Coordinates of N, CA, C and O in Angstrom, one line a residue:
M182 N -12.7 -85.2 -65.3 CA -13.8 -85.8 -66.2 C -14.8 -84.7 -66.6 O -15.3 -84.8 -67.7
K183 N -15.1 -83.8 -65.7 CA -16.2 -82.8 -66.0 C -16.1 -81.7 -65.0 O -15.9 -81.8 -63.8
Y184 N -16.3 -80.5 -65.6 CA -16.4 -79.3 -64.7 C -17.9 -79.1 -64.6 O -18.7 -79.4 -65.5
G185 N -18.4 -78.6 -63.4 CA -19.8 -78.4 -63.2 C -20.0 -77.4 -62.0 O -19.0 -77.1 -61.3
V186 N -21.2 -76.9 -61.9 CA -21.5 -76.0 -60.8 C -22.6 -76.7 -59.9 O -23.5 -77.2 -60.5
T187 N -22.4 -76.7 -58.6 CA -23.3 -77.2 -57.7 C -23.2 -76.5 -56.4 O -22.2 -75.8 -56.1
S188 N -24.2 -76.6 -55.6 CA -24.1 -76.0 -54.2 C -23.6 -77.0 -53.3 O -23.7 -78.2 -53.5
E189 N -22.9 -76.5 -52.2 CA -22.3 -77.4 -51.2 C -23.4 -78.3 -50.6 O -23.1 -79.4 -50.2
S190 N -24.6 -77.8 -50.5 CA -25.7 -78.6 -49.8 C -26.1 -79.8 -50.7 O -26.7 -80.7 -50.2
T191 N -25.8 -79.8 -52.0 CA -26.2 -80.9 -52.9 C -25.0 -81.7 -53.5 O -25.2 -82.6 -54.2
I192 N -23.8 -81.3 -53.1 CA -22.6 -81.9 -53.7 C -22.6 -83.5 -53.5 O -22.3 -84.2 -54.4
E193 N -23.1 -83.9 -52.3 CA -23.1 -85.4 -52.1 C -24.1 -86.1 -52.9 O -24.0 -87.3 -53.1
N194 N -25.1 -85.4 -53.3 CA -26.2 -86.1 -54.1 C -26.2 -85.7 -55.6 O -27.1 -86.1 -56.3
R195 N -25.1 -85.1 -56.0 CA -25.0 -84.7 -57.4 C -25.1 -85.9 -58.4 O -25.7 -85.8 -59.4
Y196 N -24.3 -86.9 -58.1 CA -24.3 -88.1 -58.9 C -24.6 -89.4 -58.0 O -24.4 -89.3 -56.8
S197 N -25.0 -90.4 -58.6 CA -25.4 -91.6 -57.9 C -24.1 -92.3 -57.3 O -23.0 -92.1 -57.8
N198 N -24.3 -93.1 -56.3 CA -23.1 -93.8 -55.7 C -22.5 -94.8 -56.8 O -21.3 -94.9 -56.8
K199 N -23.4 -95.3 -57.6 CA -22.9 -96.3 -58.6 C -22.0 -95.5 -59.6 O -20.9 -96.0 -59.9
F200 N -22.4 -94.3 -60.0 CA -21.5 -93.6 -61.0 C -20.2 -93.1 -60.3 O -19.2 -93.2 -60.9
M201 N -20.3 -92.7 -59.0 CA -19.2 -92.2 -58.3 C -18.2 -93.3 -57.8 O -17.1 -93.0 -57.3
N202 N -18.6 -94.5 -57.9 CA -17.7 -95.6 -57.5 C -16.3 -95.5 -58.1 O -16.2 -95.5 -59.4
G203 N -15.3 -95.3 -57.3 CA -13.9 -95.2 -57.8 C -13.6 -93.7 -58.3 O -12.5 -93.5 -58.9
K204 N -14.5 -92.8 -58.1 CA -14.3 -91.4 -58.5 C -14.4 -90.5 -57.3 O -15.0 -90.9 -56.3
Y205 N -14.0 -89.3 -57.4 CA -14.3 -88.3 -56.4 C -14.5 -86.9 -57.0 O -14.1 -86.7 -58.1
M206 N -15.1 -86.0 -56.2 CA -15.2 -84.6 -56.7 C -14.2 -83.8 -56.0 O -13.9 -84.0 -54.8
D207 N -13.6 -82.9 -56.7 CA -12.6 -82.0 -56.2 C -13.1 -80.6 -56.4 O -12.8 -80.0 -57.4
P208 N -13.7 -80.0 -55.4 CA -14.1 -78.6 -55.5 C -12.9 -77.7 -55.7 O -11.9 -77.8 -55.0
I209 N -12.9 -76.8 -56.7 CA -11.8 -76.0 -57.0 C -12.0 -74.5 -56.7 O -11.0 -73.8 -56.5
V210 N -13.2 -74.1 -56.6 CA -13.4 -72.7 -56.3 C -14.9 -72.5 -55.8 O -15.7 -73.4 -56.1
S211 N -15.1 -71.5 -55.0 CA -16.5 -71.3 -54.5 C -16.8 -69.8 -54.6 O -15.9 -69.0 -54.6
G212 N -18.1 -69.5 -54.7 CA -18.5 -68.1 -54.8 C -20.0 -68.0 -55.2 O -20.7 -69.0 -55.1
N213 N -20.4 -66.9 -55.6 CA -21.8 -66.7 -56.0 C -22.0 -67.5 -57.4 O -21.1 -67.7 -58.2
R214 N -23.3 -67.9 -57.6 CA -23.6 -68.8 -58.7 C -23.2 -68.1 -60.0 O -22.7 -68.8 -60.9
R215 N -23.5 -66.9 -60.2 CA -23.2 -66.2 -61.5 C -21.7 -66.3 -61.8 O -21.4 -66.6 -63.0
E216 N -20.9 -66.0 -60.9 CA -19.4 -66.1 -61.1 C -19.0 -67.5 -61.3 O -18.1 -67.8 -62.2
M217 N -19.6 -68.5 -60.6 CA -19.2 -69.9 -60.8 C -19.6 -70.4 -62.2 O -18.8 -71.1 -62.8
I218 N -20.7 -69.9 -62.7 CA -21.1 -70.3 -64.1 C -20.1 -69.7 -65.1 O -19.7 -70.3 -66.1
R219 N -19.7 -68.5 -64.9 CA -18.7 -67.8 -65.8 C -17.4 -68.6 -65.8 O -16.8 -68.9 -66.8
I220 N -16.9 -69.0 -64.6 CA -15.7 -69.7 -64.5 C -15.8 -71.1 -65.1 O -14.9 -71.5 -65.9
E221 N -16.9 -71.8 -64.9 CA -17.1 -73.1 -65.5 C -17.1 -73.0 -67.0 O -16.4 -73.8 -67.7
R222 N -17.8 -72.0 -67.6 CA -17.9 -71.9 -69.0 C -16.4 -71.7 -69.6 O -16.1 -72.3 -70.6
N223 N -15.7 -70.8 -68.9 CA -14.3 -70.6 -69.4 C -13.5 -71.9 -69.3 O -12.8 -72.2 -70.3
L224 N -13.5 -72.6 -68.3 CA -12.8 -73.9 -68.2 C -13.2 -74.9 -69.2 O -12.4 -75.5 -69.8
V225 N -14.5 -75.0 -69.5 CA -15.0 -75.9 -70.5 C -14.6 -75.5 -71.9 O -14.3 -76.3 -72.7
E226 N -14.6 -74.2 -72.2 CA -14.2 -73.7 -73.5 C -12.7 -74.0 -73.7 O -12.3 -74.4 -74.8
I227 N -11.9 -73.9 -72.7 CA -10.4 -74.0 -72.9 C -9.9 -75.4 -72.7 O -9.0 -75.9 -73.5
N228 N -10.4 -76.1 -71.7 CA -9.9 -77.5 -71.4 C -11.0 -78.4 -70.9 O -11.0 -78.7 -69.7
P229 N -11.9 -78.8 -71.7 CA -13.1 -79.6 -71.2 C -12.7 -80.9 -70.7 O -11.7 -81.5 -71.2
G230 N -13.5 -81.4 -69.8 CA -13.3 -82.8 -69.3 C -14.0 -83.7 -70.3 O -14.8 -83.3 -71.2
S231 N -13.7 -85.0 -70.2 CA -14.3 -85.9 -71.2 C -15.8 -86.0 -71.2 O -16.5 -86.4 -72.1
L232 N -16.4 -85.6 -70.0 CA -17.9 -85.7 -69.9 C -18.5 -84.3 -70.1 O -19.7 -84.1 -69.9
N233 N -17.7 -83.3 -70.4 CA -18.3 -82.0 -70.7 C -18.7 -82.0 -72.2 O -17.9 -81.9 -73.1
L234 N -20.0 -82.2 -72.4 CA -20.5 -82.4 -73.8 C -21.3 -81.1 -74.3 O -21.9 -81.2 -75.3
E235 N -21.1 -80.0 -73.7 CA -21.7 -78.8 -74.1 C -21.3 -78.4 -75.5 O -20.1 -78.7 -75.9
P236 N -22.1 -77.7 -76.3 CA -21.7 -77.3 -77.7 C -20.4 -76.5 -77.7 O -19.7 -76.5 -78.7
W237 N -20.1 -75.7 -76.6 CA -19.0 -74.9 -76.6 C -17.7 -75.6 -76.0 O -16.7 -75.0 -76.0
A238 N -17.8 -76.8 -75.6 CA -16.7 -77.5 -75.0 C -15.5 -77.6 -76.0 O -15.6 -78.0 -77.1
G239 N -14.4 -77.0 -75.6 CA -13.2 -77.0 -76.4 C -13.1 -75.9 -77.5 O -12.2 -75.9 -78.2
S240 N -14.1 -75.0 -77.5 CA -14.2 -74.0 -78.5 C -13.0 -73.1 -78.5 O -12.6 -72.5 -79.5
R241 N -12.3 -72.9 -77.4 CA -11.1 -72.1 -77.3 C -9.9 -72.8 -76.9 O -8.9 -72.3 -76.4
A242 N -9.9 -74.2 -77.1 CA -8.8 -75.0 -76.7 C -7.6 -74.7 -77.6 O -7.7 -74.4 -78.8
P243 N -6.4 -74.7 -77.0 CA -5.2 -74.4 -77.8 C -5.1 -75.4 -78.9 O -5.4 -76.6 -78.8
K244 N -4.6 -75.0 -80.1 CA -4.4 -75.9 -81.2 C -3.2 -76.8 -81.0 O -2.2 -76.4 -80.4
K245 N -3.3 -78.0 -81.4 CA -2.3 -79.0 -81.2 C -1.5 -79.2 -82.4 O -1.8 -78.9 -83.5

């Protein structure tokens, strides 16, 4: 649904329980914040989730 960056200490409080009902977070990589932001941007540009609404979402997605 969405790529994002958060710290492990706040992952449980990132979204409300109501929003998370029936959903889960799947951490895919960890590291320093600068590198995580770079990775997130790349993922959002190439294959954004339905809730990634940034202006650059899908800007490098493969043509269909």
